[in-house]
Short mmCIF file of C-alpha atoms and ligand atoms in Angstrom, two decimals:
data_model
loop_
_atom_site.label_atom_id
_atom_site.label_comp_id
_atom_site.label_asym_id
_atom_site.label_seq_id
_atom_site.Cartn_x
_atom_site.Cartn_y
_atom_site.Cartn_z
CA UNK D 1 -81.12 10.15 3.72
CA UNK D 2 -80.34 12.64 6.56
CA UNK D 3 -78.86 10.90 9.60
CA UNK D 4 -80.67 12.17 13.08
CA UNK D 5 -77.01 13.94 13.89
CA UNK D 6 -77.45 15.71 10.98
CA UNK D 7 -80.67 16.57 11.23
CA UNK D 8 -80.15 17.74 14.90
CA UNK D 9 -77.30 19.71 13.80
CA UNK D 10 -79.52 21.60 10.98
CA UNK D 11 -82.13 22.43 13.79
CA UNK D 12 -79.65 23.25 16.28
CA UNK D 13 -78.06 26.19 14.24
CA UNK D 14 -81.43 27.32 14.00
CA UNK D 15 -81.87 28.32 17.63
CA UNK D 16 -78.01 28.02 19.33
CA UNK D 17 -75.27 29.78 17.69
CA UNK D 18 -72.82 27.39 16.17
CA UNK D 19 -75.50 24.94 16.89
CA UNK D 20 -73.47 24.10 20.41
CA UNK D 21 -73.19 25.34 24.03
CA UNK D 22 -69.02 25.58 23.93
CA UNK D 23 -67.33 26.00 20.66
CA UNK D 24 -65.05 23.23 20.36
CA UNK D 25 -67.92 20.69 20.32
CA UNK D 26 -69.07 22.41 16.80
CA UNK D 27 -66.42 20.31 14.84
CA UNK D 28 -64.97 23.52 13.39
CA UNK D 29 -61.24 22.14 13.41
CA UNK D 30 -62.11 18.88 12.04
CA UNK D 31 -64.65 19.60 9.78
CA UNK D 32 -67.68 17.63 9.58
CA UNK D 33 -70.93 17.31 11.54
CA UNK D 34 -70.87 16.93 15.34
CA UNK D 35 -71.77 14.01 17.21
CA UNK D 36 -74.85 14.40 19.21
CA UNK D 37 -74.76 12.10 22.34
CA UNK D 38 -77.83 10.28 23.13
CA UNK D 39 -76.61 7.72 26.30
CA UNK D 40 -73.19 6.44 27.89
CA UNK D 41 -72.13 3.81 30.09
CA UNK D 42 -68.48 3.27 31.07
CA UNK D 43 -66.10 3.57 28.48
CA UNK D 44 -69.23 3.75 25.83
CA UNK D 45 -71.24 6.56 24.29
CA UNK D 46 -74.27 5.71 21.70
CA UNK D 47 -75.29 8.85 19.05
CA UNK D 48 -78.76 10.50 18.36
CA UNK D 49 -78.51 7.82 15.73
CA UNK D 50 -77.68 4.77 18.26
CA UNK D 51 -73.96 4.15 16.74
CA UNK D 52 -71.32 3.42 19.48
CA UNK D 53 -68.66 5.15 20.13
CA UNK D 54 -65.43 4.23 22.26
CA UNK D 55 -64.87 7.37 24.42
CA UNK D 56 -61.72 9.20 24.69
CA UNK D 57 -63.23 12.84 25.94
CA UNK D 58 -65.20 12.04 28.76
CA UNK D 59 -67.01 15.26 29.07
CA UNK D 60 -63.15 16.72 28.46
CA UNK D 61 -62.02 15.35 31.56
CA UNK D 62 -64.67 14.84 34.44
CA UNK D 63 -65.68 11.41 34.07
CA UNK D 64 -62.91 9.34 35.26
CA UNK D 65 -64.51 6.59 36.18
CA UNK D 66 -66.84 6.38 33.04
CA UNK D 67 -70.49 7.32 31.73
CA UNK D 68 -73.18 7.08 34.35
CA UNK D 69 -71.15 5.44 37.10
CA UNK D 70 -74.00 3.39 39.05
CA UNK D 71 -72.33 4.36 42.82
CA UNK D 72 -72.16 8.05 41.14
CA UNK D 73 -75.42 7.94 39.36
CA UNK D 74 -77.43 6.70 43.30
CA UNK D 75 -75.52 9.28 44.80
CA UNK D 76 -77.16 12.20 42.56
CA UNK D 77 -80.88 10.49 42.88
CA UNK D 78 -80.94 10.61 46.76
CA UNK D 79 -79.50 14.16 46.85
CA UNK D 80 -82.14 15.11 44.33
CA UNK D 81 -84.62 13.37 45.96
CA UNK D 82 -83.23 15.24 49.14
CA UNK D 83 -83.97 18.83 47.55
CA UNK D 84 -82.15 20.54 44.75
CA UNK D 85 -80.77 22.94 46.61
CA UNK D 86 -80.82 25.07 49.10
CA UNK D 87 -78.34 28.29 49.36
CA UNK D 88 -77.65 27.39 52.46
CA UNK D 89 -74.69 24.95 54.22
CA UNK D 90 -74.72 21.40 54.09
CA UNK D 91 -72.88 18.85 55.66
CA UNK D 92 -71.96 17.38 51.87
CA UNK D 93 -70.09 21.03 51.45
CA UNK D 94 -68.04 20.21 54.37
CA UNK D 95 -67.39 16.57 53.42
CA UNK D 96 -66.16 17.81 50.34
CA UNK D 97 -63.68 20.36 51.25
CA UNK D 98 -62.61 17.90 53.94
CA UNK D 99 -61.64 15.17 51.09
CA UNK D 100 -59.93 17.84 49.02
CA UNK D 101 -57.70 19.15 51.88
CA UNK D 102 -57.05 15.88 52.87
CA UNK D 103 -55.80 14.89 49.70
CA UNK D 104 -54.29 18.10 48.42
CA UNK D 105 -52.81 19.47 51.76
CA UNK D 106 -51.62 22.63 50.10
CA UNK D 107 -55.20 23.56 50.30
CA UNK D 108 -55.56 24.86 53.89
CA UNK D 109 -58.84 25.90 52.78
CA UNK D 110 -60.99 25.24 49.72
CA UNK D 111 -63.98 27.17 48.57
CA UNK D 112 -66.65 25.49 46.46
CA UNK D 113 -67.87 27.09 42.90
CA UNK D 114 -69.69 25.64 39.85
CA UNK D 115 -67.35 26.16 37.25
CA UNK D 116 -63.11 25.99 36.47
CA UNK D 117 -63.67 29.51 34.51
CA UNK D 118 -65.41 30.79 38.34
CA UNK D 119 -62.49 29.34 39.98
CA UNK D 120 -59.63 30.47 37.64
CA UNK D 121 -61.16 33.99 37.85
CA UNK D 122 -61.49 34.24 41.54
CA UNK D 123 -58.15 32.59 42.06
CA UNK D 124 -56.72 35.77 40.19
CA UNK D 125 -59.04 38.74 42.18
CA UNK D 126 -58.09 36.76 45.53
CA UNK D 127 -54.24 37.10 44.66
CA UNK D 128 -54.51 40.14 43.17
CA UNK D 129 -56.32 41.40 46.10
CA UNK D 130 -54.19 39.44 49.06
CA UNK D 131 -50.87 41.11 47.34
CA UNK D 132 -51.99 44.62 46.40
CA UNK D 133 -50.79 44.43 42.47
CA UNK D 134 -52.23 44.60 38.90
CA UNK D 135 -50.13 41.91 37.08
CA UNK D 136 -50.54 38.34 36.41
CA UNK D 137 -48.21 35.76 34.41
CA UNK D 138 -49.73 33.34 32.50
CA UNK D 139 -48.36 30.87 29.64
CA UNK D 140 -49.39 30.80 25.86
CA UNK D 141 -51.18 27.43 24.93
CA UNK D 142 -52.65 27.61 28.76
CA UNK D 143 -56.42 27.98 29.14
CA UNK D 144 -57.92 28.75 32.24
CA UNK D 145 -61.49 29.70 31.53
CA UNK D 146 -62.68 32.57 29.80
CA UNK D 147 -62.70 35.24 32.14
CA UNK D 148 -61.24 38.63 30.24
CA UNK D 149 -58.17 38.90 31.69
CA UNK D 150 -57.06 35.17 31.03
CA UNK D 151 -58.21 35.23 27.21
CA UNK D 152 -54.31 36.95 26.12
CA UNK D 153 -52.41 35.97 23.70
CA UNK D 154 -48.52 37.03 23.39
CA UNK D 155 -48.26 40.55 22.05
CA UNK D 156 -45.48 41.75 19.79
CA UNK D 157 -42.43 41.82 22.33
CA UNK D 158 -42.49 38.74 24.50
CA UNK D 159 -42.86 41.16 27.91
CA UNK D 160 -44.61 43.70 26.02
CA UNK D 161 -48.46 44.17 26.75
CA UNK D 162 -51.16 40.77 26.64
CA UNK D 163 -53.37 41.35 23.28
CA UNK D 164 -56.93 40.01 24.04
CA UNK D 165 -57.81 36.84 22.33
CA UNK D 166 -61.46 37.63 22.21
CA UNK D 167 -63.31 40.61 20.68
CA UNK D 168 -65.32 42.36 23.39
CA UNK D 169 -62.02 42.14 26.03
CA UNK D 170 -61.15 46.00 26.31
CA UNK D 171 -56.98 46.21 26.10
CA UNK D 172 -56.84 47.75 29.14
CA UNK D 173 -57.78 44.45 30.73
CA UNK D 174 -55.17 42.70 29.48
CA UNK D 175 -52.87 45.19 29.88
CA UNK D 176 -52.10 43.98 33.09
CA UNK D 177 -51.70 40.02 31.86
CA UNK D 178 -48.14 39.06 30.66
CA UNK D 179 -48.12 36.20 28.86
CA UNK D 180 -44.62 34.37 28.76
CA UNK D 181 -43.93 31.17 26.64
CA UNK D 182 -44.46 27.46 28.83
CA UNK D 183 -41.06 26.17 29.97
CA UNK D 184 -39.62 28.86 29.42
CA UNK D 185 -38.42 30.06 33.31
CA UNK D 186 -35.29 32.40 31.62
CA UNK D 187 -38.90 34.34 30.49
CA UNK D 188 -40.41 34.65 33.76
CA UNK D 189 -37.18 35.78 35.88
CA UNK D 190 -36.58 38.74 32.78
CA UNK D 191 -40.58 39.37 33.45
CA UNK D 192 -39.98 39.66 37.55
CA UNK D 193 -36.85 41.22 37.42
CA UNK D 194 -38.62 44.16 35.10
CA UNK D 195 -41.39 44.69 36.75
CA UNK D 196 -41.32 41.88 40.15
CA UNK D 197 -42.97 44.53 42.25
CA UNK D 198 -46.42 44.89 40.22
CA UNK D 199 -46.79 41.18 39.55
CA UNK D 200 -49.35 39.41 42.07
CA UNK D 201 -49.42 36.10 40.50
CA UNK D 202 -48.31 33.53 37.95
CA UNK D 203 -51.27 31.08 36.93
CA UNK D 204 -50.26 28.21 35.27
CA UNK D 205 -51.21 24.34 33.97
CA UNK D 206 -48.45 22.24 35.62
CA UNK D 207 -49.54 19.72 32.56
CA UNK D 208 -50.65 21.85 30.13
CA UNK D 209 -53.57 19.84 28.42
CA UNK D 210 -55.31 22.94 26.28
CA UNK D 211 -52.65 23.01 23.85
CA UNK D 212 -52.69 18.88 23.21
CA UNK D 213 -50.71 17.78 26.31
CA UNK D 214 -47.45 19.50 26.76
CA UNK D 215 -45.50 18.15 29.70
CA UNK D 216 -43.79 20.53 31.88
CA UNK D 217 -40.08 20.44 31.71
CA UNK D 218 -38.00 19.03 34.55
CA UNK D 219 -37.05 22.44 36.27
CA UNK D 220 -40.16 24.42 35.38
CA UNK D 221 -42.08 23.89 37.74
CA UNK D 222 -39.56 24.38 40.30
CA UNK D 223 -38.30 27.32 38.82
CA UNK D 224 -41.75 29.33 39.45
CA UNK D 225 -42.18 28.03 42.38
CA UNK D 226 -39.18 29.51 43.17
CA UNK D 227 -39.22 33.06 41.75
CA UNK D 228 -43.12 33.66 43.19
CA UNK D 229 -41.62 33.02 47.12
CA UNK D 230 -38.80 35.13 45.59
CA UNK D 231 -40.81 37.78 44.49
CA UNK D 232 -43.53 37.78 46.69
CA UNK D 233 -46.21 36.72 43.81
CA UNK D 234 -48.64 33.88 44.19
CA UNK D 235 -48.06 30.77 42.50
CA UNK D 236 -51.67 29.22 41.19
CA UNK D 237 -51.66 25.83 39.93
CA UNK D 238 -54.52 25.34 37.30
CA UNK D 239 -55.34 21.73 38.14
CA UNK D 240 -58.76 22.07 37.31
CA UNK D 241 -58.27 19.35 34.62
CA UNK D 242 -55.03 17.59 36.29
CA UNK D 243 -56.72 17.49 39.49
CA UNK D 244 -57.96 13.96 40.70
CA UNK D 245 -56.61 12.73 36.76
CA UNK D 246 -52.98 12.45 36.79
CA UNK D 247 -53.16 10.90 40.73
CA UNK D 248 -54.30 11.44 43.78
CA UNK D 249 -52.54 14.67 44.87
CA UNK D 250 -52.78 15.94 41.69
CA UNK D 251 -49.94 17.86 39.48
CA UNK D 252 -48.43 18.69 42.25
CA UNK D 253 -47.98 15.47 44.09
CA UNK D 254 -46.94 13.89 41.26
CA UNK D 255 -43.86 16.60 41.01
CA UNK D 256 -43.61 17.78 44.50
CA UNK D 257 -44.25 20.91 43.63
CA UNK D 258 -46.43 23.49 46.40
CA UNK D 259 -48.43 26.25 45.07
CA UNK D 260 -50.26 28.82 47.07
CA UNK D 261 -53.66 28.76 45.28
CA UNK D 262 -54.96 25.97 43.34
CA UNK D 263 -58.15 25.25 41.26
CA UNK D 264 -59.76 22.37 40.86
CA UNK D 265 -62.64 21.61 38.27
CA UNK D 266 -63.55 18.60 36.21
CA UNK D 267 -63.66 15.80 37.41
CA UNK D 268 -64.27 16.72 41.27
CA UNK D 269 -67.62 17.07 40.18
CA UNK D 270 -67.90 13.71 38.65
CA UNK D 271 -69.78 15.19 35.53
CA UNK D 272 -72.14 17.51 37.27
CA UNK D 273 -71.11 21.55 37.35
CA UNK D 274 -68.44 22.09 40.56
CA UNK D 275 -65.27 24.23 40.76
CA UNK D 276 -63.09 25.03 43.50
CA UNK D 277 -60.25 27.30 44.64
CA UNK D 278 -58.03 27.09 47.77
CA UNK D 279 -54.88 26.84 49.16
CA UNK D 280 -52.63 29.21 51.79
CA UNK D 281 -54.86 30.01 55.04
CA UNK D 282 -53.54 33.33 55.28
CA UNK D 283 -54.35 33.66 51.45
CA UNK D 284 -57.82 32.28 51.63
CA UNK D 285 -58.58 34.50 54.48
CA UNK D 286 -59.12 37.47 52.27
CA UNK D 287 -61.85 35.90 50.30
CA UNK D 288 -65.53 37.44 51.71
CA UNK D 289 -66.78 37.14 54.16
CA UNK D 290 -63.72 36.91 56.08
CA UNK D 291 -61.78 39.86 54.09
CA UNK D 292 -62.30 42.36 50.93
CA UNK D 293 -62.18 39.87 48.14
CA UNK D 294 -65.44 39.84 46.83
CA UNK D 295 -66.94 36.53 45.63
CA UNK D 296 -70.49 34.78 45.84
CA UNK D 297 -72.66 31.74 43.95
CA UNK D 298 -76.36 31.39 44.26
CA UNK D 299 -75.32 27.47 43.31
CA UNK D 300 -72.29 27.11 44.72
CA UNK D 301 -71.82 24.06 46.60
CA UNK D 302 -75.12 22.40 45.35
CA UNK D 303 -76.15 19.65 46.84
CA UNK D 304 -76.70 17.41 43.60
CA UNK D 305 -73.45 18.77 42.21
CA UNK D 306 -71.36 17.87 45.46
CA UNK D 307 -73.20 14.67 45.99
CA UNK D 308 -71.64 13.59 42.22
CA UNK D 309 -68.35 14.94 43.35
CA UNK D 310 -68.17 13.57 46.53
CA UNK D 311 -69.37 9.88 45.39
CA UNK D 312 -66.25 10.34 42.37
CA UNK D 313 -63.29 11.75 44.73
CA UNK D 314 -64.29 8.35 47.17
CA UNK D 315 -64.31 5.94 44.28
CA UNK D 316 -60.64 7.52 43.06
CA UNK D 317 -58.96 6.74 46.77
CA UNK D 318 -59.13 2.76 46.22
CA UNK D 319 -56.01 1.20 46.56
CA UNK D 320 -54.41 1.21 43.01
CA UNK D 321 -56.83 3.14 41.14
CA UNK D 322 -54.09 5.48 39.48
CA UNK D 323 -51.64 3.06 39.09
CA UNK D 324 -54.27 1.18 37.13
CA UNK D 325 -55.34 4.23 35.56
CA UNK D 326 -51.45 5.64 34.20
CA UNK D 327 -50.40 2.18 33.29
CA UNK D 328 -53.57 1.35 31.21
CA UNK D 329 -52.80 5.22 29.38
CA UNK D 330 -49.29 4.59 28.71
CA UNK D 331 -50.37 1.23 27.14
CA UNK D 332 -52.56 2.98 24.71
CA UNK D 333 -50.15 5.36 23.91
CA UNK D 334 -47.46 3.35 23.38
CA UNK D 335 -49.69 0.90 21.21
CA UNK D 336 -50.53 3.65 18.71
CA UNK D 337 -46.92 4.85 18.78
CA UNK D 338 -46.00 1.27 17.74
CA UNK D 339 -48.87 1.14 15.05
CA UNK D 340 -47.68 4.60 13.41
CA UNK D 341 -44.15 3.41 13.62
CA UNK D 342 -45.12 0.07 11.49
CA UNK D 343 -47.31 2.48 8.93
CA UNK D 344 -44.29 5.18 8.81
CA UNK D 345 -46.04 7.87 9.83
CA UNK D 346 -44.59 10.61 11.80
CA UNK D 347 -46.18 10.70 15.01
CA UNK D 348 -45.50 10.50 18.84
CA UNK D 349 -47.68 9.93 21.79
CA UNK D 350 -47.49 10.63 25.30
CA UNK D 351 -49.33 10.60 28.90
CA UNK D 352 -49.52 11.69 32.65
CA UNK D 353 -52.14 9.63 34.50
CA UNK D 354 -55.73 9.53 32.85
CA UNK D 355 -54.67 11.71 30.28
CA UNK D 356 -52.74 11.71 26.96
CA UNK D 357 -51.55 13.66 24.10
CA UNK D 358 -50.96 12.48 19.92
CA UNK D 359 -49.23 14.43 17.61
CA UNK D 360 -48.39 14.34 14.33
CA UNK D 361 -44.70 15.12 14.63
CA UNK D 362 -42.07 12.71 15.22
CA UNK D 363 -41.47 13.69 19.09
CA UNK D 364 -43.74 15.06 21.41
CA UNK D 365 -43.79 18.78 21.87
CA UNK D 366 -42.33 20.82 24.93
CA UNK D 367 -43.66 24.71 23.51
CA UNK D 368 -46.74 26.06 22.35
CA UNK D 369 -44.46 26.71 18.68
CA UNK D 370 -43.66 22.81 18.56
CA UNK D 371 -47.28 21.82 19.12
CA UNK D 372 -48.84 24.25 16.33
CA UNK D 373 -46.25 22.95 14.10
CA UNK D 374 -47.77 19.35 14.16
CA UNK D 375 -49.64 17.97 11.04
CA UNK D 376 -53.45 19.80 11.35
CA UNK D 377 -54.36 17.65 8.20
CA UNK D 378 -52.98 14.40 9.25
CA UNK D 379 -54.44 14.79 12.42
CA UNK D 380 -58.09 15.54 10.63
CA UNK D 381 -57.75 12.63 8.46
CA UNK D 382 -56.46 10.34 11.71
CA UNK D 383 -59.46 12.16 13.39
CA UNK D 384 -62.59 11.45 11.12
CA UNK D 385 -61.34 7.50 10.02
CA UNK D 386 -61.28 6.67 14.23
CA UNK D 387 -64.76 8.26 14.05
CA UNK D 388 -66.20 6.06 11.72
CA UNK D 389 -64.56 3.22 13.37
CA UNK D 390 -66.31 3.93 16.65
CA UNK D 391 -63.82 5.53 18.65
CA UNK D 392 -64.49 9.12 19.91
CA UNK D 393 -61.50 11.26 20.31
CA UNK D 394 -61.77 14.90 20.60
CA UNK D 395 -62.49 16.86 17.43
CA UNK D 396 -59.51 19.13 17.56
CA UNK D 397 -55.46 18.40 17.31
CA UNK D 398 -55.04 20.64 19.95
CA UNK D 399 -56.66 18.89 22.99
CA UNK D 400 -55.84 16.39 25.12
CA UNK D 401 -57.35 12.97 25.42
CA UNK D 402 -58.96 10.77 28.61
CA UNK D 403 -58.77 7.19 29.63
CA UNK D 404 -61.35 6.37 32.56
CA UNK D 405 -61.29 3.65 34.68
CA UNK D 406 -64.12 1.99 32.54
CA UNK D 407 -61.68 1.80 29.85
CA UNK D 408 -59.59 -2.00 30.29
CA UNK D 409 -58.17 -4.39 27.33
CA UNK D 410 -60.51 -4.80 25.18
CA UNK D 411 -61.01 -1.24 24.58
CA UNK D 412 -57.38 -0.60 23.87
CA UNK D 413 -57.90 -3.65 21.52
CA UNK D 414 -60.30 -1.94 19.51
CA UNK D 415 -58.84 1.38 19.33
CA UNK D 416 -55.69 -0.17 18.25
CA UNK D 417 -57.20 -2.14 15.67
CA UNK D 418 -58.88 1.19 13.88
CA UNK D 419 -56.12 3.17 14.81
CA UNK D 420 -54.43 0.50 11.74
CA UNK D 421 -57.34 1.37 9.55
CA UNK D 422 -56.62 5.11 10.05
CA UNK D 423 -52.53 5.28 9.57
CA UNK D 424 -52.97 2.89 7.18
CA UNK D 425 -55.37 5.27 4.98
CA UNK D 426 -52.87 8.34 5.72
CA UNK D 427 -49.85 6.11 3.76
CA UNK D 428 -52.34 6.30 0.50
CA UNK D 429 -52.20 9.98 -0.61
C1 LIG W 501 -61.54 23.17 31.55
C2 LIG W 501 -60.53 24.08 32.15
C3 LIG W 501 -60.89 25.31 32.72
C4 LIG W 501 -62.29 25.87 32.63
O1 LIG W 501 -63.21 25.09 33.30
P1 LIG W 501 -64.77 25.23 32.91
O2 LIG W 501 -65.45 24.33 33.89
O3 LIG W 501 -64.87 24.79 31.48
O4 LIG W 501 -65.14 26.65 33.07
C5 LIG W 501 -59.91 26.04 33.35
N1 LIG W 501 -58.65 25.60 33.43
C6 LIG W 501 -58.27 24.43 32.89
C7 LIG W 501 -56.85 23.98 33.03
C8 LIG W 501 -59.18 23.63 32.21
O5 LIG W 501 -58.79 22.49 31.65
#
């Protein structure tokens, strides 16, 4: 007999293509059918076909403090209860962009949107509009959204031309994105000193976490940082999935590192749909309607949306609530390393804050080449015997995973314990 995922799934294809709203949720990489999600609550998700599941995705990165929060989930009724929205000001807007300059203080000013892709994209026209050039910089591995001129992959010659990574992006879009290997700095001087004077910005994760997680390396960071002031570009720090995960101030708190634009996604909307982008006053001032950078949202800054935020970024600022967060991580991590190393498997885990990476590879990876040379089928195999344990991790080898706050002891407990079950089948071959 047909299990209700399955059936879903059948139905599904029918009427969405894929049978799913965003590709990676189709299983493709895995193999198998996709979960269909029916309720959650705190570390817990139950399928169409009420199984539970121990939840490592949360939404890919929003909920940090678990399914259906109840502080989160009052906040949303009385906005909605309030009026859906308005396209207008509210005082919640301004609450918001209070809290994130407050905790992110190289955001002078912050703009609300309802997506990361809307605030990647804008982040680019406003630099590319502030400086006067064409070019941007960004890293292979890093996603930020899937506006045309970020989906680029390498082309032939490392500082030769972007190659779209999607049919229907025209070359001559990307022909103005370079796209430079991640920790790789030696790259990005060669790129600046060739052509410094066209390039308006380097966009970058400072944790990568689209590739699996890939940690930046120890001068990175402070090496782009560096050649954007030297060369006049504008350094944008994707932290639309490190922001409010790996601590308070983000990426770059934790490595005291100051962009000039950052965008922020995920989990400042606490599971509903808000974006932002912000940073340098004298940047931001170009955006409409102060200046000629043209940007707009019919639902930007919605009320329910911001309410979900807002109600998440207060519930992050208790005392400890990182700490707690990174030390409960590394635990897990450092459990399953543990558990491989007992089963002899190859395989290394790692984390920053609320999020973590596994490979199958004996150390973690620093490059984009390290990370696609990691065991796809071991992974799959790892992958589909946690599933039918109960615990949820995402259905690719090339994503990172989440710990909320919701997760604690016994959770870890239980994912260990399968995590057994699943080495120990990869030993049999
Ligand atoms: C998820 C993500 C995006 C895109 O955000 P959406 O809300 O999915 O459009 C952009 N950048 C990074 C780093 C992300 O992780």
């Amino acid at each position: 007999m047909k299990s209700r995922n399955e059936i879903l799934f059948e139905k599904s294809q029918r009427v969405i293509p894929g049978g799913v709203n965003s590709p990676v949720r189709a299983f493709r990489s895995v193999g198998g059918t996709p979960v269909f999600f029916a309720r959650g609550s705190g570390p817990y998700v139950w399928d169409a076909d009420d199984r539970r599941y121990i939840d490592y995705v949360g939404s890919w990165g929003p909920l940090v403090l678990g399914h259906a929060h109840p502080q989160v989930v009052k906040a949303v009724q009385e906005a909605a209860a309030r009026g859906l929205s308005f396209g207008a000001p509210t005082e919640s807007e301004l609450e918001m962009a209070e809290w994130i300059t407050h905790c992110l203080p190289s955001m002078q000013q912050v703009r609300l949107v309802s997506s990361g892709t809307e605030a990647t994209m804008t982040a680019i026209r406003l630099a590319r509009g502030f400086t006067g050039r064409p070019k941007i910089v960004k890293f292979e591995g890093c996603y930020h959204g899937h506006a045309d001129s970020l989906l680029v992959k390498a082309g032939s010659g490392a500082l030769t031309l972007g190659q779209p990574s999607s049919a229907g992006v025209p070359a001559e879009i990307t022909a103005h994105t370079i796209v430079l290997d991640y920790n790789d700095a030696t790259m990005l001087e060669a790129a600046f000193k060739a052509q410094g004077d066209k390039i308006a910005a380097v966009i970058v994760e400072p944790v990568a976490g689209n590739m699996n997680l890939v940690k930046p390396g120890k001068e990175f960071l402070a090496a782009l940082r560096e050649l954007c002031t030297r060369y006049g570009a504008v350094l944008i720090f994707d932290e639309v999935m490190t922001g409010f995960r790996v601590g308070l101030q983000g990426a770059q708190g934790l490595f005291g590192i100051t962009p000039d634009l950052t965008t922020l996604g995920k989990v400042i909307g606490g599971g509903m749909p808000v974006g932002a982008f912000g940073g340098r006053r004298d940047i931001m001032q170009s955006i409409a309607p102060l200046g000629p950078v043209y940007q707009a949202g019919t639902l930007s800054g919605n009320p329910v949306a911001v309410a979900a935020g807002l109600a998440t970024l207060k519930l992050v600022q208790a005392p400890g609530f990182f700490e707690r967060l990174s030390a409960n991580t590394t635990m897990l991590v450092e459990r399953l390393q543990a558990t491989a190393r007992d089963a002899g498997i190859a395989f290394s885990a790692q984390s920053v804050g609320g999020m973590f990476g596994v490979y199958f590879r004996a150390q973690p990876p620093e490059t984009y080449a390290q990370v696609m040379e990691s065991d796809k089928a071991a992974f799959n195999r790892f992958y589909h015997s946690l599933l039918a344990e109960g615990i949820y991790f995402a259905p690719s080898a090339y994503e990172a995973g989440f710990v909320s706050a919701a997760h604690g002891d016994a959770q870890i407990e239980a994912t260990i314990t399968a995590a057994k079950i699943a080495f120990g089948k990869l030993t049999i071959t």
